[in-house]
XYZ file of C-alpha atoms in Angstrom:
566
model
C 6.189 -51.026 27.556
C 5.185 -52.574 24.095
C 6.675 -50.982 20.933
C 5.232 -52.167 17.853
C 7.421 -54.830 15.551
C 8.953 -54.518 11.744
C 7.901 -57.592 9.892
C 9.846 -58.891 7.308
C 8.767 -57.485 4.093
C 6.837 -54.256 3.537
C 2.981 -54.756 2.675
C 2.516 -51.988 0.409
C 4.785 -50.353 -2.254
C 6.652 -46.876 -1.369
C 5.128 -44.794 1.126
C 5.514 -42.441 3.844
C 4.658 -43.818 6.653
C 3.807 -41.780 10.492
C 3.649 -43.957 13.722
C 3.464 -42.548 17.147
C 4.119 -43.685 20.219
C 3.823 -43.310 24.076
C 7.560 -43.403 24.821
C 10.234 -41.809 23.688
C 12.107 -45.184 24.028
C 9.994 -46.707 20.841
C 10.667 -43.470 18.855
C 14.369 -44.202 18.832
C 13.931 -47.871 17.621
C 11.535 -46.486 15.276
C 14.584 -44.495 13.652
C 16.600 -47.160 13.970
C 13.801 -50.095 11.978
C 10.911 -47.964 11.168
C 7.825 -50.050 11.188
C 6.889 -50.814 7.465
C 2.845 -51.570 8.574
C 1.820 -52.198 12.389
C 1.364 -56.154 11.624
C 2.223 -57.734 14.785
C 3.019 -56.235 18.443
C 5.749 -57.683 19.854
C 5.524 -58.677 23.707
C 8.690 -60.012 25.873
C 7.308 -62.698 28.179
C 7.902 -61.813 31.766
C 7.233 -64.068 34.598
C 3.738 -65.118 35.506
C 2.685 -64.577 31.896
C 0.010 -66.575 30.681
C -2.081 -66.936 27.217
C -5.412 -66.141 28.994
C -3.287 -63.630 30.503
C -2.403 -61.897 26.954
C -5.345 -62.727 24.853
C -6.977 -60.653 27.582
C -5.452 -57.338 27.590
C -4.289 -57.517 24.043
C -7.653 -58.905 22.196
C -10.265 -58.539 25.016
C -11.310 -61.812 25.301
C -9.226 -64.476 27.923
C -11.114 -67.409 25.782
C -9.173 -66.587 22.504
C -5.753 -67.702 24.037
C -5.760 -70.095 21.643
C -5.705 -67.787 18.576
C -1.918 -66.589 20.078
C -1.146 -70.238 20.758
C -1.969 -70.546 16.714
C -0.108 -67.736 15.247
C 3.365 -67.686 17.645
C 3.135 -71.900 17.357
C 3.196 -72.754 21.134
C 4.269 -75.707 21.946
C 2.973 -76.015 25.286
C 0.259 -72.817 26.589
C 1.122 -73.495 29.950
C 4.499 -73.230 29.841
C 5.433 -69.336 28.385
C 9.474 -69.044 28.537
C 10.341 -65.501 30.162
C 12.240 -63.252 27.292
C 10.719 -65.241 24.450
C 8.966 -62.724 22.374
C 5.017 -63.678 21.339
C 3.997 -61.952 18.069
C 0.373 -60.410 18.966
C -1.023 -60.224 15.550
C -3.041 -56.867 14.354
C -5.791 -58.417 12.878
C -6.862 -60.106 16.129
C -7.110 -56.714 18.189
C -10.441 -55.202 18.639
C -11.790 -52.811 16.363
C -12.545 -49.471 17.379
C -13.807 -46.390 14.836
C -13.639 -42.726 14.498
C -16.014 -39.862 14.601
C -16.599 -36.801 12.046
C -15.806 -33.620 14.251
C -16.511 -31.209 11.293
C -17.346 -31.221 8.111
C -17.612 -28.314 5.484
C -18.712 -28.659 1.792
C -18.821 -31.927 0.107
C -17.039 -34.560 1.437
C -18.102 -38.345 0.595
C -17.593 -41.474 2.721
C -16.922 -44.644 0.421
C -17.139 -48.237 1.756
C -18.143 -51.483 0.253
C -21.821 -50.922 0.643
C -21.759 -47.623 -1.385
C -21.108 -43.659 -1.567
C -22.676 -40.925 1.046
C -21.615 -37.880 2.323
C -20.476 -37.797 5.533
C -22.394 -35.530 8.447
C -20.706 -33.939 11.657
C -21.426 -36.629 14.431
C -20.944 -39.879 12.386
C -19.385 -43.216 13.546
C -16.728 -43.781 10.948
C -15.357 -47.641 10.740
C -12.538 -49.483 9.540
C -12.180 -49.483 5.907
C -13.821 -46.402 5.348
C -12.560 -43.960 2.778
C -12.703 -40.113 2.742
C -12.688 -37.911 -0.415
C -12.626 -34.024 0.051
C -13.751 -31.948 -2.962
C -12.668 -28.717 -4.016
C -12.779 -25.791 -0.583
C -14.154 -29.086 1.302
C -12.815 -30.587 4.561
C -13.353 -32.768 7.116
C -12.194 -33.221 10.960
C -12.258 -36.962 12.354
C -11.317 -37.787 15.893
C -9.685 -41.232 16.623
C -10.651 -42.795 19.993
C -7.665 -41.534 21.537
C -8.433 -38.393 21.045
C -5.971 -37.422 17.909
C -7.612 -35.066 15.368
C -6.769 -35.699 11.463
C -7.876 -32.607 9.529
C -8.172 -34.180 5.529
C -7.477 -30.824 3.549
C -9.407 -29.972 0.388
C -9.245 -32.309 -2.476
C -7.723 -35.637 -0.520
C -8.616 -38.859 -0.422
C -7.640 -40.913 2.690
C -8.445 -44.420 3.737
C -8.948 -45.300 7.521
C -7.012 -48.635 6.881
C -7.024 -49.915 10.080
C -8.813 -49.127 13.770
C -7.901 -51.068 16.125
C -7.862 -51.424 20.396
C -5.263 -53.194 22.386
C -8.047 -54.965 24.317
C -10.893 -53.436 25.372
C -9.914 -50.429 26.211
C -6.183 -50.205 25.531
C -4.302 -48.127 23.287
C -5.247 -47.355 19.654
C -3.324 -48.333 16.504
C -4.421 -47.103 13.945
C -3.254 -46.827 10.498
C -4.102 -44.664 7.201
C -3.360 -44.667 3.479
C -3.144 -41.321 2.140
C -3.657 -41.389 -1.815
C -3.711 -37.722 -2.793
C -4.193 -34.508 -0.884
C -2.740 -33.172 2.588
C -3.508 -33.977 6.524
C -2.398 -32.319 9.481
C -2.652 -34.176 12.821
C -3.171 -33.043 16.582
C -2.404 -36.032 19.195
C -2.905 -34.962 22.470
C -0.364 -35.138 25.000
C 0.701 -38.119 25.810
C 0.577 -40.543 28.823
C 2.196 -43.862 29.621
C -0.309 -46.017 27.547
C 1.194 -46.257 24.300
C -0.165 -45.565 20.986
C 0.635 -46.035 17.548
C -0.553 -43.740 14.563
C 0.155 -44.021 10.889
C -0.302 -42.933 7.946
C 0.713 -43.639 4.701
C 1.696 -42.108 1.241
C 3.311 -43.453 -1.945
C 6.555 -42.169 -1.592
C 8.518 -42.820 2.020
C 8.626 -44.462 5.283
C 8.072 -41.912 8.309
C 7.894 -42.659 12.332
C 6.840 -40.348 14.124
C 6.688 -39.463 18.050
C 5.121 -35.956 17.694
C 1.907 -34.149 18.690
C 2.036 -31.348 15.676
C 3.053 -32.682 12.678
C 1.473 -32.636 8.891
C 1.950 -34.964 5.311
C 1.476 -33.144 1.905
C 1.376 -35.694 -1.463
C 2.242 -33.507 -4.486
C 0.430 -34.667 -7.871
C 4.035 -35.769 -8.773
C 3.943 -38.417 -6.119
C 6.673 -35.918 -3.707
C 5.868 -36.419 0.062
C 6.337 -33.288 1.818
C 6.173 -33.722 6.278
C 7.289 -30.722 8.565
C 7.520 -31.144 12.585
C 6.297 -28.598 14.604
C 6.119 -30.749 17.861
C 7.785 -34.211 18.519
C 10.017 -36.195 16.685
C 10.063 -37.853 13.103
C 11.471 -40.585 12.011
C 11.683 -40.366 8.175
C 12.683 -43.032 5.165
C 11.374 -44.379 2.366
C 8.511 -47.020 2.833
C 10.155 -50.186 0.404
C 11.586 -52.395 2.664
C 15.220 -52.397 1.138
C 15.977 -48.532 1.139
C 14.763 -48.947 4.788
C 18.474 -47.467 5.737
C 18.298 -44.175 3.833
C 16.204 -41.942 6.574
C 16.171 -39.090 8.515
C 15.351 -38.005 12.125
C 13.409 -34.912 12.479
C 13.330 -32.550 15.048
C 11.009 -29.854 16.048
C 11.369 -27.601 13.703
C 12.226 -29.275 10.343
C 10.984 -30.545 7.480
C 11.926 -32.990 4.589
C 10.873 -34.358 0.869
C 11.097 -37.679 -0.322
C 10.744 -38.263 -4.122
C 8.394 -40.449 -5.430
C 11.099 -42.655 -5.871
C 11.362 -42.825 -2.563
C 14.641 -40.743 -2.225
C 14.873 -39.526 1.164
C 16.264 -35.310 1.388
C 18.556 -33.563 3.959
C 16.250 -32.558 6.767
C 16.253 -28.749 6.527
C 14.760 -25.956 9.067
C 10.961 -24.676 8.302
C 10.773 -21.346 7.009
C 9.903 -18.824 10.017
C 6.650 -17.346 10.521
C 5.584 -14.990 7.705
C 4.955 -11.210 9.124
C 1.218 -9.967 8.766
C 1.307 -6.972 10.330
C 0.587 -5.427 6.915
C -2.286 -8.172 5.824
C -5.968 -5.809 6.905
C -7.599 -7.865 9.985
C -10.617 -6.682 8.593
C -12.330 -7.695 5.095
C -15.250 -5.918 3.630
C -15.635 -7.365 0.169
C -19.148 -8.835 -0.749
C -18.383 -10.343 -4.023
C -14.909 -12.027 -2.928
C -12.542 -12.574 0.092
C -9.998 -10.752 -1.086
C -6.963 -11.265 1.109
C -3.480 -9.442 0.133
C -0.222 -11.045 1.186
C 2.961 -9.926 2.214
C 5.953 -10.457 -0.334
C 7.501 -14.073 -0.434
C 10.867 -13.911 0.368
C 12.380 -17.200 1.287
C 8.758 -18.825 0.303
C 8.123 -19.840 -3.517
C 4.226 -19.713 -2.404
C 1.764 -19.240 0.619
C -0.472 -21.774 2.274
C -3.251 -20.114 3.636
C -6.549 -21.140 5.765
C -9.341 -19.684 7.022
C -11.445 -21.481 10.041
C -14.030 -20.928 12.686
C -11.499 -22.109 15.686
C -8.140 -21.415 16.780
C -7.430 -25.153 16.513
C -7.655 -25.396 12.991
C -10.226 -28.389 13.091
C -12.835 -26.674 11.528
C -11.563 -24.896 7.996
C -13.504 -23.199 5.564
C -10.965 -21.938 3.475
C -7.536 -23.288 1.973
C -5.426 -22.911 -0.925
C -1.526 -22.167 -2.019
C -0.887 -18.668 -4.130
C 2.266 -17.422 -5.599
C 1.040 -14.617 -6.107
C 0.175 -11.999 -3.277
C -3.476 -11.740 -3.542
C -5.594 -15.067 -2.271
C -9.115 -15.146 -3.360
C -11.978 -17.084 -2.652
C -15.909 -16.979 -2.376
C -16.904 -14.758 0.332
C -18.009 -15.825 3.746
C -20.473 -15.099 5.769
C -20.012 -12.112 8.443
C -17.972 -13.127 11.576
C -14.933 -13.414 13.335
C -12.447 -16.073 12.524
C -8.832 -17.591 12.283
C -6.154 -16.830 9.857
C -3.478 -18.842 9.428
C -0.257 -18.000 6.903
C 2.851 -19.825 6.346
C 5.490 -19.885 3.720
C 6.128 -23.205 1.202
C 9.830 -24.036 0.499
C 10.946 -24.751 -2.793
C 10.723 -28.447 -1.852
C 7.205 -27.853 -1.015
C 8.075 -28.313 3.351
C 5.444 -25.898 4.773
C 7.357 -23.497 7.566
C 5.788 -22.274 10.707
C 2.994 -20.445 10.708
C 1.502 -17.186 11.589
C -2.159 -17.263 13.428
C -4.631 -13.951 14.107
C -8.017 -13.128 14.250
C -10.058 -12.253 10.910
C -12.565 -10.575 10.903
C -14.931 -10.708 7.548
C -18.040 -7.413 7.603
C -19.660 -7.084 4.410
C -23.425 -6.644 5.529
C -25.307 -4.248 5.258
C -23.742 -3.625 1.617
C -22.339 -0.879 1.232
C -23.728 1.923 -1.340
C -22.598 2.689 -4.519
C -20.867 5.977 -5.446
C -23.336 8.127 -7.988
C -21.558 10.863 -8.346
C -19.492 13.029 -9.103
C -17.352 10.845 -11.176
C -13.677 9.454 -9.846
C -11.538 12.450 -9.688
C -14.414 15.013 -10.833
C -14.305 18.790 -10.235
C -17.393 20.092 -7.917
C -18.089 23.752 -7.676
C -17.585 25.165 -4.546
C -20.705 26.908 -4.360
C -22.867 23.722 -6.095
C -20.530 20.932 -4.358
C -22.877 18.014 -3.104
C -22.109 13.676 -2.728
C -24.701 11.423 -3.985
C -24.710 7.442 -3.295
C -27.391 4.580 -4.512
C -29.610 3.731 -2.266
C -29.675 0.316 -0.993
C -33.310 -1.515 -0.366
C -34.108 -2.311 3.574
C -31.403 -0.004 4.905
C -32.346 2.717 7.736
C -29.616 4.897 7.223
C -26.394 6.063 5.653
C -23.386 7.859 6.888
C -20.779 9.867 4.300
C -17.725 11.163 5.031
C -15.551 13.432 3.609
C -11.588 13.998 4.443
C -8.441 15.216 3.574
C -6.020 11.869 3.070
C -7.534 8.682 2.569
C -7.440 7.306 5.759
C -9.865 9.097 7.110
C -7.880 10.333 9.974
C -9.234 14.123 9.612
C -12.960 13.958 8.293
C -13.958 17.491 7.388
C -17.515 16.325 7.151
C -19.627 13.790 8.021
C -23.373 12.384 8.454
C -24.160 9.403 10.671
C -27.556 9.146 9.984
C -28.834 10.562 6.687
C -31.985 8.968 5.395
C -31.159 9.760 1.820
C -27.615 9.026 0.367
C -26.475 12.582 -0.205
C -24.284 14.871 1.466
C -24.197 18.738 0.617
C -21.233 20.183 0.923
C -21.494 23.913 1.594
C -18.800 25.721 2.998
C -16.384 23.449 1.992
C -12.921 24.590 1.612
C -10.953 24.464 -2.009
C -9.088 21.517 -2.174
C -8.996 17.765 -2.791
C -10.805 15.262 -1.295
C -11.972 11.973 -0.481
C -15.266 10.561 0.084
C -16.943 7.494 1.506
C -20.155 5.886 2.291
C -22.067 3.082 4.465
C -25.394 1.613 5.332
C -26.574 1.727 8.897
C -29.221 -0.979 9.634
C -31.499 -1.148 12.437
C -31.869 -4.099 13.975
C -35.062 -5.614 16.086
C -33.784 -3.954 19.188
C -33.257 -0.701 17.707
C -29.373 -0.714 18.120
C -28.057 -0.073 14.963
C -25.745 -2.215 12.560
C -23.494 -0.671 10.996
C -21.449 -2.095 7.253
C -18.354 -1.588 6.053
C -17.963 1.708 3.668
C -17.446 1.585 -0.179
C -14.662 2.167 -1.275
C -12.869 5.614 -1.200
C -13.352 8.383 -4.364
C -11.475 11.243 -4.647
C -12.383 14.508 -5.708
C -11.788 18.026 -5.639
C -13.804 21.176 -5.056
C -13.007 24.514 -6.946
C -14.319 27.988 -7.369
C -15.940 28.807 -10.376
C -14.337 30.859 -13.158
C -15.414 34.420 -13.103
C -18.006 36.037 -15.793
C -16.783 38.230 -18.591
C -16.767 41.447 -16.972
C -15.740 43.686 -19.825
C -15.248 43.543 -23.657
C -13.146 45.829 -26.009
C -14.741 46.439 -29.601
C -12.230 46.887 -32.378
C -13.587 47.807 -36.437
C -17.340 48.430 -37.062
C -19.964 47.558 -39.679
C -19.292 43.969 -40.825
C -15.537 43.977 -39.219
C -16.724 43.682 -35.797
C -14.957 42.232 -33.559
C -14.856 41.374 -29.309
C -12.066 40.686 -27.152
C -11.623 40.173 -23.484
C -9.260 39.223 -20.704
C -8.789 35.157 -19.675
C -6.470 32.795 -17.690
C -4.797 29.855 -19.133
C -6.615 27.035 -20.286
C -10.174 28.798 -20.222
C -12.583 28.049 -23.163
C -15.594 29.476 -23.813
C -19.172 29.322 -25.118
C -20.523 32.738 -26.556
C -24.092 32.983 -27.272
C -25.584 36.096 -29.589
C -29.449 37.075 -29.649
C -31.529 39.240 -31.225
C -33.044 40.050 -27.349
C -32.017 40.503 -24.594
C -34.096 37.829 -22.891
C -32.331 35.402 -25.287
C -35.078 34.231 -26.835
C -34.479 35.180 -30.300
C -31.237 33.199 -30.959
C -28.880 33.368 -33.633
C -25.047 31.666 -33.098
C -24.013 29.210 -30.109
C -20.702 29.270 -30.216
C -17.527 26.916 -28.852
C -14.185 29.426 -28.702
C -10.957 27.806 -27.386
C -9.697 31.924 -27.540
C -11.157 35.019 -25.773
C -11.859 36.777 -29.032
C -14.969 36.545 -31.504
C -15.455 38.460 -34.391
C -19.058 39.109 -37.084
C -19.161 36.930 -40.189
C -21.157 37.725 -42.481
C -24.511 39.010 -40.179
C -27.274 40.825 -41.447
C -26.797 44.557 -40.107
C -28.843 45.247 -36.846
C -29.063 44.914 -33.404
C -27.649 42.199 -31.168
C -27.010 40.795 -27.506
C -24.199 39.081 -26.764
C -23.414 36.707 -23.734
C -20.432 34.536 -22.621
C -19.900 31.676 -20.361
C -16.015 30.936 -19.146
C -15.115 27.019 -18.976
C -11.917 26.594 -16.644
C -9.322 24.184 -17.076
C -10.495 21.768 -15.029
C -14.307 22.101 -16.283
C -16.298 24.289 -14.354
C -18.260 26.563 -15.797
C -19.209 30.604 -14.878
C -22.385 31.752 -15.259
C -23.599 33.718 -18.256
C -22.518 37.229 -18.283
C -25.475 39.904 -18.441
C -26.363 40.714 -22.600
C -24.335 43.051 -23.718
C -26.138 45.083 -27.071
C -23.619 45.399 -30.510
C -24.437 46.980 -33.640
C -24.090 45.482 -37.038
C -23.842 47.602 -40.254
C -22.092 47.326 -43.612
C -21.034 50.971 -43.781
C -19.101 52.238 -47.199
C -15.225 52.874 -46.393
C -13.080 55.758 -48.275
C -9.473 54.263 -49.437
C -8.190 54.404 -46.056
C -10.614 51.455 -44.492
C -12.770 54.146 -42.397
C -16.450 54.714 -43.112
C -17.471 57.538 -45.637
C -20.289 59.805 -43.828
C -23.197 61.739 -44.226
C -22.594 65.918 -43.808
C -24.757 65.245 -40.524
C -21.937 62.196 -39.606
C -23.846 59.095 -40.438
C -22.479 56.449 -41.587
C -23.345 55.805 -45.443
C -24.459 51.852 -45.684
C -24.004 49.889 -49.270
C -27.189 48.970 -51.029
């Protein structure tokens, strides 16, 4: 076995750095002397050891022997002494490179010739640099097989690539300036490995397979274990003492000064049972989440595969509502998990999402939110939407639909009449049915749910009382509480000949000031809640200014008629 060595001074200044290994052997001396930068591998000469020998399997080529004779000083090649340790440096191992496995939004590949974007499929080589922009990402595989998934806005340097001979193990190192990476080694075998990578704020060695690094803008280095085990401390040289081993499980912070924290246990997996596992939105993903807790915020990601390599969607909310542009239609992965106040992600939560927002959905017309229909008028009417086959309304009870009292699957206008519909309240919903090239139909998600209420209609005036005569007449008639209503008088019956329209909040109306005559009267009743009766048949009054005797009653004729005033 070859573990890597710790040279004397540190490269770099602070960082975190994460090496893995193919023993668990290495992974102990790595807590003891964490590697500050993979600059040598140490080898312990065993018998029959020769320079051709090493320069073979450790830089692929027997005819560089004399490159290790150069660098470990040896006095005579042929002569190796058995447990005398030969530095193998770095720099003379082969290189090797790393491919982009995904890619999503823009995500720019930096090297001395110049700036591109990167493209799924590409070779990446030593020296390269990745920058992720805002809801960007990028996969790369390492030619071991280890996955590094750079999160949105990162920047991360493949610093080194390298192959112990030919086709040895990888070592491979990267410098993490800003941003967040989560890595997936596969399971290891006896051929050892080393993996790093590097922040500006601690020194971390690490024998995992699940592990990931956060850098906070204020320089904080944030690594949680989920599989494996971390060796953590700062990455100057002299504070090379103050670490901590991590164990599945936990998580620590090391301040940008390089302070490492107590190791503490990740924050459990957050419960989603009350999260939809549908989403119907057009305009926005709307995604509500459950209540903290423990967690001062959520980290949440969207991706096409359970393995997390390809993301679409990331971002941290405090608030229990994340929200980004809309996706297209199609089943993917939701991931949730809680951030601890020293910003350690915990373990997460993973379950299909499902995102449906085509065919849109139409848009209520009316009635209004929380109108009134008329039992005996009551009818639903939606916008139509252009290119859609169909529509299907619903009507029930509660809002969760779970007893429709009526429906239409396949109405080719956006309507729904609702005859026979009992009084009550009500909620209503609609959707557009598509169909496609086979003739199967696609169905959208429904907009969203209106309430309503159906009632009967107020009753007519069916009688009025007359009280005084001549110019003092007056109506009255019976009403409930809250009824208005809307009197109408007419010199026909027909209503043609109109004379007042009238508003009355009481059921009473008296004559001011008409010219004596004939007249028709009708009313409408307005209930409470707004509906309106229909116009109650013309009724005929009589106008007249009759002459009254001292006690308010109408002086007559000798034949009984009323005597008018001139």
């Amino acid at each position: 076995m070859f573990c890597p060595s710790q040279p004397a001074a540190a490269p770099f200044h602070t960082a975190i750095r994460l090496a893995l290994w193919g023993t668990l052997a290495c992974a102990a001396t790595a807590h003891a002397a964490p590697p500050l930068g993979l600059q040598s591998i140490a080898h312990t000469v065993v018998l029959g050891d020769t320079l051709e020998r090493l320069a073979l399997h450790y830089l692929g080529d027997a005819r560089r022997w004399h490159l290790l004779q150069t660098s470990n000083r040896v006095a005579d090649p042929r002569r190796l002494q058995p447990g005398s340790v030969l530095r193998i440096p770095t720099r003379l191992l082969p290189t090797s490179s790393a491919t982009v496995e995904f890619v999503h939004g823009s995500v720019t590949r930096k090297t001395p010739d110049g700036t591109a974007f990167v493209q799924p499929g590409q070779v990446l080589e030593e020296g390269a640099a990745l920058e992720s922009g805002q809801d960007s990402f990028v996969a790369v595989r390492l030619a071991d097989g280890s996955v590094v998934r750079v999160q949105a806005q990162s920047e991360v340097q493949l610093q080194q690539l390298r192959r112990r001979g030919r086709a040895g193990s990888l070592q491979s190192v990267l410098e993490m300036h800003r941003g967040s990476v989560e890595t997936s080694v596969p399971n290891q075998d006896k051929t050892p490995r080393y993996l790093e990578i590097r922040t500006p704020s601690a020194s971390t060695s690490v024998r995992g397979t699940r592990f990931d690094v956060r850098l906070t803008p204020e320089g904080k280095t944030a690594t949680a274990v989920v599989e494996g085990t971390v060796a953590v401390q700062a990455r100057d040289a002299g504070q090379s003492s103050a670490g901590a081993l991590l164990k599945p499980g936990q998580g620590v912070a090391v301040s940008a000064e390089g302070q490492v924290g107590t190791p503490r246990a990740l924050l459990p997996m957050p419960d989603l049972s009350g999260v939809p596992e549908a989403l119907h939105d057009a305009a926005l993903l709307n995604l509500p989440l459950p209540a903290l807790g423990e967690a001062t915020k959520w980290q949440v990601e969207i991706a096409q595969d359970p393995q997390f390599t390809q993301v679409l969607r990331q971002g941290s909310f405090s608030a229990p509502m994340a929200t980004w542009p809309v996706l297209a239609d199609g089943l993917y992965q939701l991931r949730v998990r809680g951030v601890d106040a020293e910003g350690i992600p915990g373990y997460a939560t993973q379950r299909p999402l499902r995102i449906k927002t085509r065919p849109i959905p139409p848009l209520a017309q009316s009635p209004a939110p929380g109108a009134i229909l008329a039992q005996d008028q009551a009818e639903l009417r939606c916008t139509e939407v252009p290119g859609v086959r169909w529509y299907h309304l619903q009507v029930a009870r509660e809002e969760g639909f779970q007893d429709v009292q009526a429906s239409a699957e396949r109405q080719d206008e956006c309507r729904l009449p609702l005859a026979g519909l009992a009084l009550g309240r009500y909620y209503w919903r609609a959707a557009s049915v598509q169909q496609l090239a086979d003739g199967s139909a696609d169905h959208g998600p429904f907009s969203p749910v209106q309430p309503f209420a159906i009632e009967a209609r107020p009753a007519a005036v069916d009688a009025l009382a007359e009280q005084g005569g001549g110019a003092n007449l007056a109506l009255h008639w019976t009403a409930l509480p809250g009824q208005t209503f809307r009197l109408l008088l007419t010199r026909d019956p027909e209503g043609t000949q109109g004379v007042a329209d009238e508003i009355l909040e009481h059921p009473a109306w008296s004559a001011q000031g008409l010219p004596p005559g004939t007249y028709y009267v009708r009313i409408q009743v307005k209930s409470a809640s707004g509906l309106q009766s229909e116009f109650s048949p013309p009724r005929k009054i009589s106008v007249n200014h009759s002459v009254l005797d001292g006690s308010g009653l109408p002086l007559r004729t000798l034949s009984g008629t009323a005597i008018q005033s001139p």
